[in-house]
PDB file of C-alpha atoms in Angstrom:
ATOM      1  CA  ASP A  11      71.273-118.113 132.056  1.00 59.00           C
ATOM      2  CA  ALA A  12      71.678-116.567 128.623  1.00 68.00           C
ATOM      3  CA  ASP A  13      75.260-115.891 127.541  1.00 92.00           C
ATOM      4  CA  VAL A  14      74.396-112.548 125.916  1.00 96.00           C
ATOM      5  CA  THR A  15      71.698-110.408 127.463  1.00 97.00           C
ATOM      6  CA  GLN A  16      70.164-107.146 126.352  1.00 98.00           C
ATOM      7  CA  THR A  17      68.109-104.595 128.249  1.00 97.00           C
ATOM      8  CA  PRO A  18      65.496-103.399 127.723  1.00 97.00           C
ATOM      9  CA  ARG A  19      63.819-105.941 125.473  1.00 96.00           C
ATOM     10  CA  ASN A  20      61.236-103.474 124.268  1.00 97.00           C
ATOM     11  CA  ARG A  21      61.215 -99.704 124.385  1.00 96.00           C
ATOM     12  CA  ILE A  22      58.879 -97.059 123.070  1.00 97.00           C
ATOM     13  CA  THR A  23      60.147 -93.517 123.150  1.00 96.00           C
ATOM     14  CA  LYS A  24      59.531 -90.137 121.588  1.00 96.00           C
ATOM     15  CA  THR A  25      61.484 -88.181 119.027  1.00 97.00           C
ATOM     16  CA  GLY A  26      64.348 -86.255 120.579  1.00 96.00           C
ATOM     17  CA  LYS A  27      64.757 -88.450 123.651  1.00 96.00           C
ATOM     18  CA  ARG A  28      68.079 -89.992 124.639  1.00 96.00           C
ATOM     19  CA  ILE A  29      68.009 -93.749 124.800  1.00 96.00           C
ATOM     20  CA  MET A  30      70.567 -96.279 126.017  1.00 97.00           C
ATOM     21  CA  LEU A  31      70.513 -99.943 125.123  1.00 98.00           C
ATOM     22  CA  GLU A  32      72.689-102.216 127.206  1.00 98.00           C
ATOM     23  CA  CYS A  33      74.400-105.478 126.452  1.00 98.00           C
ATOM     24  CA  SER A  34      76.149-107.861 128.825  1.00 97.00           C
ATOM     25  CA  GLN A  35      77.883-111.151 128.111  1.00 97.00           C
ATOM     26  CA  THR A  36      79.258-114.017 130.141  1.00 95.00           C
ATOM     27  CA  LYS A  37      81.018-115.752 127.257  1.00 91.00           C
ATOM     28  CA  GLY A  38      84.356-114.142 128.055  1.00 90.00           C
ATOM     29  CA  HIS A  39      84.666-112.815 124.521  1.00 90.00           C
ATOM     30  CA  ASP A  40      86.698-109.736 123.784  1.00 89.00           C
ATOM     31  CA  ARG A  41      84.762-108.658 120.711  1.00 91.00           C
ATOM     32  CA  MET A  42      81.329-107.101 120.820  1.00 95.00           C
ATOM     33  CA  TYR A  43      79.055-105.663 118.158  1.00 95.00           C
ATOM     34  CA  TRP A  44      75.855-103.679 117.760  1.00 97.00           C
ATOM     35  CA  TYR A  45      73.563-104.277 114.785  1.00 97.00           C
ATOM     36  CA  ARG A  46      70.207-103.014 113.715  1.00 96.00           C
ATOM     37  CA  GLN A  47      67.773-105.024 111.651  1.00 95.00           C
ATOM     38  CA  ASP A  48      65.091-103.576 109.438  1.00 92.00           C
ATOM     39  CA  PRO A  49      62.654-105.620 107.332  1.00 82.00           C
ATOM     40  CA  GLY A  50      64.253-106.598 104.027  1.00 76.00           C
ATOM     41  CA  LEU A  51      67.611-105.040 104.895  1.00 78.00           C
ATOM     42  CA  GLY A  52      69.208-107.730 106.970  1.00 84.00           C
ATOM     43  CA  LEU A  53      71.642-106.949 109.766  1.00 92.00           C
ATOM     44  CA  ARG A  54      73.648-103.766 109.511  1.00 93.00           C
ATOM     45  CA  LEU A  55      76.639-103.065 111.721  1.00 93.00           C
ATOM     46  CA  ILE A  56      76.484 -99.904 113.822  1.00 96.00           C
ATOM     47  CA  TYR A  57      79.607-100.136 115.998  1.00 96.00           C
ATOM     48  CA  TYR A  58      82.038-102.785 117.082  1.00 94.00           C
ATOM     49  CA  SER A  59      84.673-103.129 119.762  1.00 94.00           C
ATOM     50  CA  PHE A  60      87.586-105.560 119.806  1.00 89.00           C
ATOM     51  CA  ASP A  61      88.548-104.723 123.381  1.00 89.00           C
ATOM     52  CA  VAL A  62      87.785-102.160 126.060  1.00 91.00           C
ATOM     53  CA  LYS A  63      90.028 -99.535 124.474  1.00 91.00           C
ATOM     54  CA  ASP A  64      89.070-100.254 120.874  1.00 92.00           C
ATOM     55  CA  ILE A  65      85.861 -98.796 119.417  1.00 95.00           C
ATOM     56  CA  ASN A  66      85.127 -98.685 115.705  1.00 93.00           C
ATOM     57  CA  LYS A  67      82.349 -97.313 113.544  1.00 94.00           C
ATOM     58  CA  GLY A  68      80.392 -99.699 111.408  1.00 91.00           C
ATOM     59  CA  GLU A  69      78.317 -99.202 108.304  1.00 88.00           C
ATOM     60  CA  ILE A  70      75.640 -96.988 109.871  1.00 93.00           C
ATOM     61  CA  SER A  71      77.071 -95.198 112.912  1.00 95.00           C
ATOM     62  CA  ASP A  72      75.531 -91.759 112.350  1.00 95.00           C
ATOM     63  CA  GLY A  73      73.126 -90.868 115.161  1.00 95.00           C
ATOM     64  CA  TYR A  74      74.567 -93.503 117.503  1.00 97.00           C
ATOM     65  CA  SER A  75      77.339 -93.687 120.069  1.00 97.00           C
ATOM     66  CA  VAL A  76      78.712 -96.526 122.168  1.00 97.00           C
ATOM     67  CA  SER A  77      80.534 -97.146 125.404  1.00 97.00           C
ATOM     68  CA  ARG A  78      82.548-100.231 126.331  1.00 96.00           C
ATOM     69  CA  GLN A  79      82.459-100.112 130.107  1.00 91.00           C
ATOM     70  CA  ALA A  80      84.160-103.448 130.640  1.00 94.00           C
ATOM     71  CA  GLN A  81      84.989-106.579 128.694  1.00 93.00           C
ATOM     72  CA  ALA A  82      81.502-107.849 129.417  1.00 95.00           C
ATOM     73  CA  LYS A  83      79.486-104.679 128.797  1.00 97.00           C
ATOM     74  CA  PHE A  84      78.826-102.692 125.641  1.00 98.00           C
ATOM     75  CA  SER A  85      76.171 -99.977 125.520  1.00 98.00           C
ATOM     76  CA  LEU A  86      74.561 -98.269 122.542  1.00 98.00           C
ATOM     77  CA  SER A  87      73.141 -94.761 122.856  1.00 97.00           C
ATOM     78  CA  LEU A  88      70.835 -92.790 120.646  1.00 96.00           C
ATOM     79  CA  GLU A  89      71.537 -89.195 121.634  1.00 91.00           C
ATOM     80  CA  SER A  90      68.385 -87.783 120.069  1.00 95.00           C
ATOM     81  CA  ALA A  91      66.113 -90.517 118.797  1.00 96.00           C
ATOM     82  CA  ILE A  92      64.304 -90.110 115.483  1.00 96.00           C
ATOM     83  CA  PRO A  93      61.528 -92.253 113.973  1.00 96.00           C
ATOM     84  CA  ASN A  94      63.749 -93.882 111.345  1.00 95.00           C
ATOM     85  CA  GLN A  95      65.761 -95.407 114.177  1.00 97.00           C
ATOM     86  CA  THR A  96      62.785 -97.635 114.885  1.00 96.00           C
ATOM     87  CA  ALA A  97      64.223-101.119 114.442  1.00 96.00           C
ATOM     88  CA  LEU A  98      65.263-104.343 116.105  1.00 96.00           C
ATOM     89  CA  TYR A  99      68.696-103.960 117.715  1.00 98.00           C
ATOM     90  CA  PHE A 100      71.026-106.859 118.374  1.00 97.00           C
ATOM     91  CA  CYS A 101      74.198-107.121 120.372  1.00 97.00           C
ATOM     92  CA  ALA A 102      76.652-109.861 119.441  1.00 96.00           C
ATOM     93  CA  THR A 103      79.975-111.209 120.667  1.00 94.00           C
ATOM     94  CA  SER A 104      82.790-113.195 119.130  1.00 90.00           C
ATOM     95  CA  ASP A 105      86.036-114.744 120.236  1.00 82.00           C
ATOM     96  CA  LEU A 106      89.553-113.929 119.053  1.00 69.00           C
ATOM     97  CA  PRO A 107      90.454-114.964 115.485  1.00 66.00           C
ATOM     98  CA  GLY A 108      90.920-118.644 114.900  1.00 62.00           C
ATOM     99  CA  ALA A 109      89.044-121.582 113.436  1.00 55.00           C
ATOM    100  CA  GLY A 110      85.382-120.929 114.034  1.00 58.00           C
ATOM    101  CA  ALA A 111      86.198-117.988 116.233  1.00 61.00           C
ATOM    102  CA  ASP A 112      84.639-115.422 113.946  1.00 76.00           C
ATOM    103  CA  THR A 113      81.279-116.929 114.811  1.00 85.00           C
ATOM    104  CA  GLN A 114      79.094-114.273 116.340  1.00 89.00           C
ATOM    105  CA  TYR A 115      76.660-115.033 119.142  1.00 92.00           C
ATOM    106  CA  PHE A 116      73.635-112.811 119.402  1.00 95.00           C
ATOM    107  CA  GLY A 117      71.627-111.446 122.266  1.00 97.00           C
ATOM    108  CA  PRO A 118      67.826-111.673 122.240  1.00 96.00           C
ATOM    109  CA  GLY A 119      67.377-108.223 120.725  1.00 96.00           C
ATOM    110  CA  THR A 120      65.762-104.945 121.716  1.00 97.00           C
ATOM    111  CA  ARG A 121      62.737-103.757 119.818  1.00 96.00           C
ATOM    112  CA  LEU A 122      62.878 -99.970 119.756  1.00 97.00           C
ATOM    113  CA  THR A 123      60.028 -97.785 118.567  1.00 96.00           C
ATOM    114  CA  VAL A 124      60.525 -94.034 118.180  1.00 96.00           C
ATOM    115  CA  LEU A 125      57.292 -92.094 117.872  1.00 95.00           C
TER     116      LEU A 125
ATOM    117  CA  GLN B  30      76.273-104.764  93.732  1.00 63.00           C
ATOM    118  CA  LYS B  31      75.754-105.852  97.315  1.00 71.00           C
ATOM    119  CA  GLU B  32      78.689-107.563  98.940  1.00 88.00           C
ATOM    120  CA  VAL B  33      76.580-110.528 100.041  1.00 92.00           C
ATOM    121  CA  GLU B  34      73.428-111.384  98.126  1.00 93.00           C
ATOM    122  CA  GLN B  35      70.628-113.778  98.819  1.00 93.00           C
ATOM    123  CA  ASN B  36      67.270-114.312  97.177  1.00 84.00           C
ATOM    124  CA  SER B  37      64.757-112.871  99.612  1.00 78.00           C
ATOM    125  CA  GLY B  38      62.183-115.527  98.797  1.00 80.00           C
ATOM    126  CA  PRO B  39      59.845-116.550 100.119  1.00 90.00           C
ATOM    127  CA  LEU B  40      60.902-120.079  99.308  1.00 95.00           C
ATOM    128  CA  SER B  41      58.316-122.748  99.949  1.00 96.00           C
ATOM    129  CA  VAL B  42      59.009-126.469 100.026  1.00 96.00           C
ATOM    130  CA  PRO B  43      56.836-129.397 101.116  1.00 97.00           C
ATOM    131  CA  GLU B  44      57.647-131.270 104.286  1.00 97.00           C
ATOM    132  CA  GLY B  45      60.286-133.923 103.679  1.00 97.00           C
ATOM    133  CA  ALA B  46      61.766-132.195 100.637  1.00 97.00           C
ATOM    134  CA  ILE B  47      65.237-130.693 100.250  1.00 97.00           C
ATOM    135  CA  ALA B  48      65.420-126.932 100.673  1.00 97.00           C
ATOM    136  CA  SER B  49      68.251-125.217  98.832  1.00 96.00           C
ATOM    137  CA  LEU B  50      69.362-121.754  99.886  1.00 97.00           C
ATOM    138  CA  ASN B  51      71.954-119.802  97.951  1.00 96.00           C
ATOM    139  CA  CYS B  52      74.284-116.914  98.664  1.00 96.00           C
ATOM    140  CA  THR B  53      76.793-115.114  96.462  1.00 95.00           C
ATOM    141  CA  TYR B  54      79.524-112.753  97.558  1.00 94.00           C
ATOM    142  CA  SER B  55      81.578-110.167  95.773  1.00 91.00           C
ATOM    143  CA  ASP B  56      84.958-110.394  97.497  1.00 88.00           C
ATOM    144  CA  ARG B  57      87.067-113.160  96.015  1.00 88.00           C
ATOM    145  CA  GLY B  58      89.407-113.019  99.003  1.00 86.00           C
ATOM    146  CA  SER B  59      86.720-113.956 101.528  1.00 87.00           C
ATOM    147  CA  GLN B  60      87.693-116.870 103.723  1.00 84.00           C
ATOM    148  CA  SER B  61      84.939-117.635 106.201  1.00 89.00           C
ATOM    149  CA  PHE B  62      81.262-118.247 105.583  1.00 93.00           C
ATOM    150  CA  PHE B  63      78.412-118.684 108.006  1.00 94.00           C
ATOM    151  CA  TRP B  64      74.767-119.689 107.913  1.00 96.00           C
ATOM    152  CA  TYR B  65      72.413-118.398 110.584  1.00 96.00           C
ATOM    153  CA  ARG B  66      68.770-119.210 111.160  1.00 97.00           C
ATOM    154  CA  GLN B  67      66.419-116.565 112.495  1.00 96.00           C
ATOM    155  CA  TYR B  68      62.874-117.203 113.622  1.00 95.00           C
ATOM    156  CA  SER B  69      60.501-114.270 113.410  1.00 90.00           C
ATOM    157  CA  GLY B  70      61.199-111.781 116.188  1.00 88.00           C
ATOM    158  CA  LYS B  71      64.109-113.832 117.529  1.00 92.00           C
ATOM    159  CA  SER B  72      67.863-113.492 117.331  1.00 94.00           C
ATOM    160  CA  PRO B  73      70.001-115.196 114.688  1.00 95.00           C
ATOM    161  CA  GLU B  74      71.481-118.525 115.732  1.00 94.00           C
ATOM    162  CA  LEU B  75      74.421-120.212 114.049  1.00 93.00           C
ATOM    163  CA  ILE B  76      73.709-123.302 111.972  1.00 94.00           C
ATOM    164  CA  MET B  77      77.191-123.895 110.654  1.00 92.00           C
ATOM    165  CA  PHE B  78      80.302-122.322 109.218  1.00 92.00           C
ATOM    166  CA  ILE B  79      82.514-123.405 106.349  1.00 93.00           C
ATOM    167  CA  TYR B  80      86.012-122.392 105.307  1.00 89.00           C
ATOM    168  CA  SER B  81      87.093-124.881 102.635  1.00 88.00           C
ATOM    169  CA  ASN B  82      85.768-125.585  99.182  1.00 91.00           C
ATOM    170  CA  GLY B  83      83.379-128.494  99.044  1.00 93.00           C
ATOM    171  CA  ASP B  84      80.683-129.783 101.322  1.00 94.00           C
ATOM    172  CA  LYS B  85      80.334-129.772 105.076  1.00 94.00           C
ATOM    173  CA  GLU B  86      77.574-131.815 106.651  1.00 95.00           C
ATOM    174  CA  ASP B  87      75.958-131.488 110.072  1.00 94.00           C
ATOM    175  CA  GLY B  88      72.883-133.601 110.561  1.00 96.00           C
ATOM    176  CA  ARG B  89      70.234-132.573 108.067  1.00 97.00           C
ATOM    177  CA  PHE B  90      72.231-129.512 107.022  1.00 97.00           C
ATOM    178  CA  THR B  91      74.923-129.367 104.357  1.00 97.00           C
ATOM    179  CA  ALA B  92      76.874-126.240 103.514  1.00 96.00           C
ATOM    180  CA  GLN B  93      78.532-126.092 100.117  1.00 97.00           C
ATOM    181  CA  LEU B  94      81.279-123.638  99.222  1.00 95.00           C
ATOM    182  CA  ASN B  95      82.613-122.829  95.779  1.00 95.00           C
ATOM    183  CA  LYS B  96      85.194-120.063  96.038  1.00 92.00           C
ATOM    184  CA  ALA B  97      85.897-119.991  92.302  1.00 93.00           C
ATOM    185  CA  SER B  98      82.254-119.167  91.610  1.00 93.00           C
ATOM    186  CA  GLN B  99      81.909-117.139  94.790  1.00 94.00           C
ATOM    187  CA  TYR B 100      78.863-118.835  96.148  1.00 94.00           C
ATOM    188  CA  VAL B 101      77.913-120.689  99.257  1.00 96.00           C
ATOM    189  CA  SER B 102      74.756-122.697  99.678  1.00 97.00           C
ATOM    190  CA  LEU B 103      72.850-124.443 102.427  1.00 97.00           C
ATOM    191  CA  LEU B 104      70.872-127.616 101.846  1.00 97.00           C
ATOM    192  CA  ILE B 105      68.297-128.759 104.348  1.00 97.00           C
ATOM    193  CA  ARG B 106      67.313-132.380 103.896  1.00 97.00           C
ATOM    194  CA  ASP B 107      64.016-133.830 105.102  1.00 97.00           C
ATOM    195  CA  SER B 108      62.683-130.321 105.696  1.00 97.00           C
ATOM    196  CA  GLN B 109      60.361-129.912 108.660  1.00 97.00           C
ATOM    197  CA  PRO B 110      57.803-127.207 109.425  1.00 96.00           C
ATOM    198  CA  SER B 111      60.076-126.197 112.323  1.00 96.00           C
ATOM    199  CA  ASP B 112      62.704-125.239 109.725  1.00 97.00           C
ATOM    200  CA  SER B 113      60.453-122.390 108.597  1.00 97.00           C
ATOM    201  CA  ALA B 114      62.537-119.297 109.298  1.00 96.00           C
ATOM    202  CA  THR B 115      64.737-116.723 107.641  1.00 95.00           C
ATOM    203  CA  TYR B 116      68.211-117.955 106.781  1.00 96.00           C
ATOM    204  CA  LEU B 117      71.036-115.457 106.839  1.00 96.00           C
ATOM    205  CA  CYS B 118      74.293-115.893 104.986  1.00 95.00           C
ATOM    206  CA  ALA B 119      77.280-114.082 106.516  1.00 93.00           C
ATOM    207  CA  VAL B 120      80.724-113.632 105.021  1.00 91.00           C
ATOM    208  CA  LEU B 121      83.990-112.522 106.560  1.00 87.00           C
ATOM    209  CA  LEU B 122      85.234-110.266 103.794  1.00 78.00           C
ATOM    210  CA  SER B 123      88.974-109.915 103.278  1.00 75.00           C
ATOM    211  CA  GLY B 124      90.372-106.711 104.740  1.00 67.00           C
ATOM    212  CA  SER B 125      87.193-106.220 106.744  1.00 61.00           C
ATOM    213  CA  ALA B 126      88.875-106.090 110.141  1.00 65.00           C
ATOM    214  CA  ARG B 127      87.057-109.340 110.865  1.00 69.00           C
ATOM    215  CA  GLN B 128      83.549-107.962 110.592  1.00 78.00           C
ATOM    216  CA  LEU B 129      80.871-110.237 109.244  1.00 86.00           C
ATOM    217  CA  THR B 130      78.786-108.910 106.377  1.00 89.00           C
ATOM    218  CA  PHE B 131      75.285-110.335 106.287  1.00 92.00           C
ATOM    219  CA  GLY B 132      72.991-110.941 103.385  1.00 93.00           C
ATOM    220  CA  SER B 133      69.402-109.791 103.705  1.00 91.00           C
ATOM    221  CA  GLY B 134      68.193-113.340 104.270  1.00 93.00           C
ATOM    222  CA  THR B 135      65.973-115.881 102.555  1.00 94.00           C
ATOM    223  CA  GLN B 136      62.592-116.639 104.081  1.00 94.00           C
ATOM    224  CA  LEU B 137      61.852-120.368 104.012  1.00 96.00           C
ATOM    225  CA  THR B 138      58.445-121.897 104.574  1.00 96.00           C
ATOM    226  CA  VAL B 139      58.088-125.666 104.918  1.00 97.00           C
ATOM    227  CA  LEU B 140      54.539-126.708 104.174  1.00 95.00           C
ATOM    228  CA  PRO B 141      53.082-129.619 106.174  1.00 92.00           C
TER     229      PRO B 141
END
């Protein structure tokens, strides 16, 4: 079984709809991240969480919110989706600081299209 | 200036050749550097990380770090068509609360 899973894998929705993307991990990592990827722009950090009670905004948090329901679960919500939120979304996890521990492990991604 | 810069490519090399991918970063205090490979439509997967100046080898891959010049590179020896992918450089910037900053990636094509 995959260590980091994301649901759904693909989603098409309409402008103004609320959307939730979910991420679960079995790696036992405390740290979780949400990124979006657009062609030519690389990965951009939306939100990150270092533990259940710690949530932080990333580079592009406007229009998004998150919930860390448990160590293993981190959800991303688009309260009112707009077309420029069409992108590939990745969840990632990492271990506590230490040699090699900043390595991030990615889920398979969710392709979101907002019409 | 972007914090982490890569040539977007595309970079094409013939099968069996050495592919050289470069990345520069702006923060002189950065300590940790990562190379990820991403196939089209797939998630990034770690190739290797490097912390110390010099070379680090893992199979056909060699990461090179030069902190004085603020660049990190990835060499792929004996390139194979299966190496065709986008390669992402990621840097743990100092004072970044341990967030990785990614470059926009270099697209590599290995021609059979």
